[in-house]
Coordinates of C-alpha atoms in Angstrom, one line a residue:
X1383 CA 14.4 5.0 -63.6
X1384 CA 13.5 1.4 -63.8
X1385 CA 10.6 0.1 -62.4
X1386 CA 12.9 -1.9 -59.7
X1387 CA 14.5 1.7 -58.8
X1388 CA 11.0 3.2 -58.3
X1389 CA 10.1 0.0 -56.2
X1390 CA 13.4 0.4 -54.1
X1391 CA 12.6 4.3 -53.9
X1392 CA 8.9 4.0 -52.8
X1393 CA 10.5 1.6 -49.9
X1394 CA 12.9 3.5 -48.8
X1395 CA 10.2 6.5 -48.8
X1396 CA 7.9 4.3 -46.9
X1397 CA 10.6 2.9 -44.2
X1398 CA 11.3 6.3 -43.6
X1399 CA 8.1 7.1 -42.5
X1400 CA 7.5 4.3 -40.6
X1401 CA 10.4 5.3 -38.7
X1402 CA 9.3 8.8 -37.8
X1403 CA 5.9 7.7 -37.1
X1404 CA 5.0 7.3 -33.5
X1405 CA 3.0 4.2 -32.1
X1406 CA 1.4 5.6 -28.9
X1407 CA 1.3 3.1 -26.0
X1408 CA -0.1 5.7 -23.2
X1409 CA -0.6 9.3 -21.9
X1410 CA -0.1 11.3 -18.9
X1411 CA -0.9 14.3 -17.5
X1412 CA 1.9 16.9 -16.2
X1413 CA -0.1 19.6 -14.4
X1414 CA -0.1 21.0 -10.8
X1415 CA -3.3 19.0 -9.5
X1416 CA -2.2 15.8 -11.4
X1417 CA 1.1 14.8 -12.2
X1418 CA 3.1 11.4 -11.4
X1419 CA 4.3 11.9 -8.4
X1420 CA 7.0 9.2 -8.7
X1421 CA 9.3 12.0 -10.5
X1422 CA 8.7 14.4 -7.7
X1423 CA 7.0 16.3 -4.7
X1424 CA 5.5 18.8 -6.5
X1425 CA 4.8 20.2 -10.2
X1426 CA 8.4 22.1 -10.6
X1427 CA 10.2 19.3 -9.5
X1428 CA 8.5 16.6 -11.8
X1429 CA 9.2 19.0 -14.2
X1430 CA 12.6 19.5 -13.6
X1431 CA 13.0 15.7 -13.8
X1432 CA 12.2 16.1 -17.5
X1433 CA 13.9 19.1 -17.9
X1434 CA 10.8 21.5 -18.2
X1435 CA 10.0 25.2 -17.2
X1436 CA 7.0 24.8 -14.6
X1437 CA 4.3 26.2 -17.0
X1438 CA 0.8 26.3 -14.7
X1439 CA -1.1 25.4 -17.7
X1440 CA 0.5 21.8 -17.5
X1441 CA 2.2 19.6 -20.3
X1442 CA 0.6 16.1 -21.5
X1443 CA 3.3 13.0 -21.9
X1444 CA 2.7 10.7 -24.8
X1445 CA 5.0 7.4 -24.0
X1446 CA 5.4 5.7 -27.5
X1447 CA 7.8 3.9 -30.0
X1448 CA 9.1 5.1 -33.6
X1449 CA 9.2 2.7 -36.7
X1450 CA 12.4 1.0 -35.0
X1451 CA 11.1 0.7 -32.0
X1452 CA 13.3 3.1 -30.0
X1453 CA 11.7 4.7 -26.6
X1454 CA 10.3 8.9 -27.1
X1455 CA 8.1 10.8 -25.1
X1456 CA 6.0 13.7 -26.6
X1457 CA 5.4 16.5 -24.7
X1458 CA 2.3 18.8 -26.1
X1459 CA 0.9 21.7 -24.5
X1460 CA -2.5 20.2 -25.6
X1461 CA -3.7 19.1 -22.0
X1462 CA -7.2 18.8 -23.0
X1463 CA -5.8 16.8 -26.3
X1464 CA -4.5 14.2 -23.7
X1465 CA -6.7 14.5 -20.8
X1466 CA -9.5 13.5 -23.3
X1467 CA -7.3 10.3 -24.5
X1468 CA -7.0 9.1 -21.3
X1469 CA -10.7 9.6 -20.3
X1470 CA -11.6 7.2 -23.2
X1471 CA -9.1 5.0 -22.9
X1472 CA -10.4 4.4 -18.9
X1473 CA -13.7 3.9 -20.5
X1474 CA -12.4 1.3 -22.7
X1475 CA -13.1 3.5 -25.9
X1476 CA -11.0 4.1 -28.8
X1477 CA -9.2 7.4 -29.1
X1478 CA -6.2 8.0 -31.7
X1479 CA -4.1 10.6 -30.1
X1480 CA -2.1 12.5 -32.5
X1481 CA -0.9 15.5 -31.3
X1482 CA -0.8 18.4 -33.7
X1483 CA 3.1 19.3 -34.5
X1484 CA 2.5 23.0 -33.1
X1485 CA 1.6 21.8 -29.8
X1486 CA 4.8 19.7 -29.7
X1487 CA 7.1 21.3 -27.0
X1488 CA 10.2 18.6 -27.1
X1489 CA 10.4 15.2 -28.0
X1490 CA 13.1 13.6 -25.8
X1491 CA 14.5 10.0 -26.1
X1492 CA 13.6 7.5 -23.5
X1493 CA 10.6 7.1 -21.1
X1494 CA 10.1 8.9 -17.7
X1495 CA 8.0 5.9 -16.8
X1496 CA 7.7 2.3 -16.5
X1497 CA 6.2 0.8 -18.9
X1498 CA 4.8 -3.1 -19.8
X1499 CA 3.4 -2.7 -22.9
X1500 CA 5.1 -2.3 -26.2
X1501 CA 4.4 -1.4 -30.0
X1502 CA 3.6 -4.4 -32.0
X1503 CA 5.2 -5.2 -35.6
X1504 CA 8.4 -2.9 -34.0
X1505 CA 11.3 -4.2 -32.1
X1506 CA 11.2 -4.5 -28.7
X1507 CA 11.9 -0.9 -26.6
X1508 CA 14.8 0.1 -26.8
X1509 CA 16.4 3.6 -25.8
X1510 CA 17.8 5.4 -29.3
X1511 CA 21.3 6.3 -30.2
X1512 CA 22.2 9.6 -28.7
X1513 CA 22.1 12.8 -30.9
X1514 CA 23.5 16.2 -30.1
X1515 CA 20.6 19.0 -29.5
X1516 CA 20.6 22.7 -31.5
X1517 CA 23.6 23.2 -29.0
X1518 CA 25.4 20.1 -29.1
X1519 CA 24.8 19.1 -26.2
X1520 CA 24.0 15.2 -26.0
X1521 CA 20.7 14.3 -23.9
X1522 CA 21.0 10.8 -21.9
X1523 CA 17.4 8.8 -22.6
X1524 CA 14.4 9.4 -20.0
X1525 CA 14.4 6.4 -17.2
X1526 CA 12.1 5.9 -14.7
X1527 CA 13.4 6.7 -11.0
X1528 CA 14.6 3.4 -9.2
X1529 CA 11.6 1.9 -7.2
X1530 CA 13.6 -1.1 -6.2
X1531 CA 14.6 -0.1 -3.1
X1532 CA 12.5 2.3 -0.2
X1533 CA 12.9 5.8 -0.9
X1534 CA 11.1 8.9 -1.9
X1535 CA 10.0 7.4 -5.2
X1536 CA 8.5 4.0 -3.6
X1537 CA 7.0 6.4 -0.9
X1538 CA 5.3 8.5 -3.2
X1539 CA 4.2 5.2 -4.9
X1540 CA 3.1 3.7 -1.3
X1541 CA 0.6 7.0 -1.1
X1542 CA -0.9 7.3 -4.0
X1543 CA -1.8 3.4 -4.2
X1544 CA -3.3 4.3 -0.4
X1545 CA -5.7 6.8 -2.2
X1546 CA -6.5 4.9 -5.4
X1547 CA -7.2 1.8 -2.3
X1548 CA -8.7 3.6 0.5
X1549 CA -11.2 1.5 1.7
X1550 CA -9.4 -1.1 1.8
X1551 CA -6.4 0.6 3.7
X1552 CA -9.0 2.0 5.8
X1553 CA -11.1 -0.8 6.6
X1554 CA -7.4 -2.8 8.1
X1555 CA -7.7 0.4 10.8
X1556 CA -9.8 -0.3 14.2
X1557 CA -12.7 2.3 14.6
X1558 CA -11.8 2.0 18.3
X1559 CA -8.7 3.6 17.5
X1560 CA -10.2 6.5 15.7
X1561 CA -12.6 6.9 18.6
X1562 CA -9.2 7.0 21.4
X1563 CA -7.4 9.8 19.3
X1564 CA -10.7 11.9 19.8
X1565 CA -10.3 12.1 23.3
X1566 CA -6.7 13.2 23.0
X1567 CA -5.3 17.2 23.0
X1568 CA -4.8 16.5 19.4
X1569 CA -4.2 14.5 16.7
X1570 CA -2.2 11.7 17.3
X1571 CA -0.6 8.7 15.6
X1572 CA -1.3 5.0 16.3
X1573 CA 1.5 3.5 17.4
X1574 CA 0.5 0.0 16.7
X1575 CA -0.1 0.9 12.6
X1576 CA 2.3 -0.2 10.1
X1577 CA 2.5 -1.7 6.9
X1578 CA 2.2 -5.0 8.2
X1579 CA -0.3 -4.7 10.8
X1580 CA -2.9 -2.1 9.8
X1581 CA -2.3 -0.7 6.3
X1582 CA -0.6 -3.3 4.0
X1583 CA -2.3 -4.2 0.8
X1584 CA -2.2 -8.2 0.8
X1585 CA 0.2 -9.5 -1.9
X1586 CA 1.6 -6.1 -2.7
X1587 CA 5.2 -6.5 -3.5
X1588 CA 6.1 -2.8 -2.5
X1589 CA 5.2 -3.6 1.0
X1590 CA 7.1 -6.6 1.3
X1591 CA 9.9 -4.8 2.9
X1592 CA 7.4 -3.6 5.6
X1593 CA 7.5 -7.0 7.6
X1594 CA 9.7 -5.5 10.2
X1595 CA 7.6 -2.1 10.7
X1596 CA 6.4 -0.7 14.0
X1597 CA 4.7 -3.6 15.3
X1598 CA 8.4 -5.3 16.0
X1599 CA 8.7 -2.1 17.7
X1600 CA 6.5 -3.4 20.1
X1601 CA 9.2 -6.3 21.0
X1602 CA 10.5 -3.9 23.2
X1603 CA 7.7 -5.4 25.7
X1604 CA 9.2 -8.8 25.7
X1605 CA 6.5 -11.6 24.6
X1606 CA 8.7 -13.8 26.6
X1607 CA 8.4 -11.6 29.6
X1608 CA 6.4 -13.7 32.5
X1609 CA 3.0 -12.3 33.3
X1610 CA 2.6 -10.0 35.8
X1611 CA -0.4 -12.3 36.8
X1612 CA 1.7 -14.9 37.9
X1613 CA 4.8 -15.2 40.7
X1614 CA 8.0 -15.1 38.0
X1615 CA 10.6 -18.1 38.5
X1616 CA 14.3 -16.1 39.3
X1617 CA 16.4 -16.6 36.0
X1618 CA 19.5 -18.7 36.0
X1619 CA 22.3 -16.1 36.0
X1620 CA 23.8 -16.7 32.4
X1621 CA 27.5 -18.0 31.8
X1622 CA 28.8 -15.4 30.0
X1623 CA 27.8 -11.7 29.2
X1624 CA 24.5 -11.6 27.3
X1625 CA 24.8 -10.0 23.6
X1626 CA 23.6 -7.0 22.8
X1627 CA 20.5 -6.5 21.0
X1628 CA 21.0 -5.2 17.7
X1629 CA 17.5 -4.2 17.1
X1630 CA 17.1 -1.0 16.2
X1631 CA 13.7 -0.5 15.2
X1632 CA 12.2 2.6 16.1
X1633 CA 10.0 2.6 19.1
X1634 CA 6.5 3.3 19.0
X1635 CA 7.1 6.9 20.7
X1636 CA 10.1 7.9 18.1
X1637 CA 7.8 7.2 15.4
X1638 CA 5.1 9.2 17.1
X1639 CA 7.5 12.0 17.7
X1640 CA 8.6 11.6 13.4
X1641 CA 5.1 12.0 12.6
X1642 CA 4.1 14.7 14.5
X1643 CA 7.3 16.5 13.1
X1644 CA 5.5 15.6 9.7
X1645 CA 2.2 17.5 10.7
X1646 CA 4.3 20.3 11.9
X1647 CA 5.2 20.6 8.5
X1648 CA 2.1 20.5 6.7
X1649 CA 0.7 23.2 9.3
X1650 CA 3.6 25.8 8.1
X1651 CA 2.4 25.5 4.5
X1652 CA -0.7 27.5 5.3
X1653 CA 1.2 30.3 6.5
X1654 CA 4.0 30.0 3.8
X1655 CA 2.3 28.3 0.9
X1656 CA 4.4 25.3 -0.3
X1657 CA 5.3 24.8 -3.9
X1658 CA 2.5 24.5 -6.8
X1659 CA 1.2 20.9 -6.6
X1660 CA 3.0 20.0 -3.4
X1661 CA -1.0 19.4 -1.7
X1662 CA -3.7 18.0 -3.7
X1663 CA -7.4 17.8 -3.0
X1664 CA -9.3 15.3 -5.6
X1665 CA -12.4 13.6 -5.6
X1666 CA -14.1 11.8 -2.6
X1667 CA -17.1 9.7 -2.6
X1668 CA -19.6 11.1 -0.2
X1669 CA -19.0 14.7 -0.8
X1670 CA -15.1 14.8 0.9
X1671 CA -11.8 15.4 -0.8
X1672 CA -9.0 13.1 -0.9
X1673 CA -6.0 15.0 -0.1
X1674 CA -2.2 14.5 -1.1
X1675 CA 0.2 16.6 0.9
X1676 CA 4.3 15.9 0.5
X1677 CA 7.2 17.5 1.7
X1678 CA 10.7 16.5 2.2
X1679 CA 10.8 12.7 3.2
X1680 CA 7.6 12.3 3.6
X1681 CA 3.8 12.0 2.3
X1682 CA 0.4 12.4 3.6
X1683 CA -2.5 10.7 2.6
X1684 CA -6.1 11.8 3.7
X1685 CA -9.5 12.0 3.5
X1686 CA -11.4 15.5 4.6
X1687 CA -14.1 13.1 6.6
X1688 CA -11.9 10.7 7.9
X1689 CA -8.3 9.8 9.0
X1690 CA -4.6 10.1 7.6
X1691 CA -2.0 7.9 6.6
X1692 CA 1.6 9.6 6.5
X1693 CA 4.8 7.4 4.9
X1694 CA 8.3 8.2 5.9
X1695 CA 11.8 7.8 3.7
X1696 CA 13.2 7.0 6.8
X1697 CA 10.8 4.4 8.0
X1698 CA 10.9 1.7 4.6
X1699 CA 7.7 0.2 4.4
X1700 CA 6.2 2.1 7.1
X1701 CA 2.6 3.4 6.8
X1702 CA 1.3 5.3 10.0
X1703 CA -2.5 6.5 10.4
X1704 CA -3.2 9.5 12.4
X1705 CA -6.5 9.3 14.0
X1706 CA -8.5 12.2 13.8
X1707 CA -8.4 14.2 17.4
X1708 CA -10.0 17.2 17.3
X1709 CA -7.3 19.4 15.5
X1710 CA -7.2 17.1 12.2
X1711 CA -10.4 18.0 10.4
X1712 CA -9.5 21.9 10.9
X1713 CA -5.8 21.1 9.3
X1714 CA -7.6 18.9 6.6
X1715 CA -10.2 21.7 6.0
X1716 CA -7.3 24.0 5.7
X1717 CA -5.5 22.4 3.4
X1718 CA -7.8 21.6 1.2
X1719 CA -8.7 25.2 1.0
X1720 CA -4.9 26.0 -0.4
X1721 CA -4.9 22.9 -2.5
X1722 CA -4.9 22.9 -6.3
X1723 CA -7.9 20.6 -7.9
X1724 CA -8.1 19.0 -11.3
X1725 CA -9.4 21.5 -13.3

């Protein structure tokens, strides 16, 4: 062989690699206490999005590109492998994570998740041509679930950015109003929160469909109506037949009577326990627990001192706090108790 041959050889060797080698851009966990809840409302069904048995003892996700740049995700059985990774890399350390090819479980085309980073040197992401499994069968590529539009994915999204925010969510909620639901036979929701008026992060383009939420509810009560302080002028009778109103936004008492369906709910999974993952409990400063509760259509977002903040599919944008009565810290006690924790 010439020395031209070997140099074409050793290339070829070394493109090769290159292409099987995997640039890591990030990590995930897949577990029942911590998973990303935009693929689902609990731990099976994330799973399921990716195609996974539930195992209890979790997967990690490492998001990455090979030599061409095509989209994979790794999944390991190595939680601890990845749980350290991302622990450094929120300290702004340094951490290679290669995961050891025994712990691989699958490596499937595509990314669950959205992503906007990419490898450098590589071309841009890009999902890679389609290849039969063992079976034959062809795999599509990973994509995130649409977030475009309100639905159980944004809502999902909506709660956790409430927990990762909750002081500032909080602080947008009148202590007056937390001091009237105690005097009430239970807990009950404020009629006048929304995404617009009490709980919507300034600026934060997933709200910006909220604008319409349950404070134009309260346009039932006319704000051209004439005070009842003063002697109202008779109204012109009107040429022809007035038009209908085609506002259909929810009043304030149908989406008190929707939320209080919602706690319903959330009380039945402590005598018929829900599915692994489906309620939370994580860290809290001041010794209480953040809890995550979601069910079909709907999430709850709470802390075991304080209030809770329950989004509906049905109600885009929409972010109602329940105040706490004196039946909410039981139910928050109680969930807590059957929820699954970071281990």
């Amino acid at each position: 062989m010439t020395g031209t041959d070997e140099a074409a050889a050793a290339t070829a060797a070394a493109d090769a690699v290159d292409d099987d080698a995997l640039y890591v851009l990030t990590a995930v966990l897949l577990t029942p206490a911590q998973f990303p809840s935009v693929l689902g409302d609990d731990f099976p069904e994330a799973c399921a999005a990716l195609g996974l048995e539930p195992y209890p003892g979790g997967y990690g996700l490492v998001l990455g590109q090979d030599g061409s740049g095509a989209r994979w995700t790794v999944i390991v059985d190595d939680v601890s492998l990845v749980a350290v990774a991302i622990a450094s890399w929120d300290c702004g350390m340094e951490y290679d994570l290669s995961p050891d090819e025994r712990t691989v479980v699958a490596a499937l085309p595509g990314w669950p998740l959205e992503l906007a980073v990419a490898a450098p040197g590589v071309a841009p992401p890009h999902d890679p041509e389609p290849e039969p499994d063992e079976d034959g069968t062809v795999r599509p590529p990973l994509t995130p679930p649409d977030t475009s539009v309100w639905g159980s994915p944004q809502r999902r999204l909506g709660a956790d950015e409430i927990a990762l925010q909750w002081a500032m969510w909080r602080g947008q909620i009148a202590d007056d109003q937390d001091e009237d639901g105690d005097e009430e036979e239970d807990e009950q929701p404020e009629p006048t929160a929304s995404a617009e008026s009490s709980a919507a992060a300034p600026d934060d383009p997933a709200d910006e469909s909220a604008d319409a939420a349950p404070e134009t509810s309260a346009d039932a009560a006319d704000p051209a109506a004439p005070s009842t302080s003063e002697t109202p002028e008779v109204p012109k009778a009107p040429e022809t037949p007035a038009e209908p109103n085609p506002d259909t936004s929810p009043t304030p008492g149908d989406l008190n009577a929707r939320v209080e369906r919602v706690l319903d709910e959330v009380r039945q999974y402590l005598d018929s326990p829900p599915p692994l993952g489906r309620v939370r409990s994580s860290f809290a400063p001041g010794g209480a627990r953040m809890l995550r509760a979601d069910g079909p259509g709907w999430s709850i977002v709470a802390r075991t001192d304080d209030i809770a903040f329950v989004l509906l599919d049905d109600e885009p944008g929409e972010v109602t706090p329940v105040g706490r009565g004196p039946k909410l810290p039981e139910l928050l006690e109680a969930l807590d108790a059957i929820a699954v924790r970071p281990s």
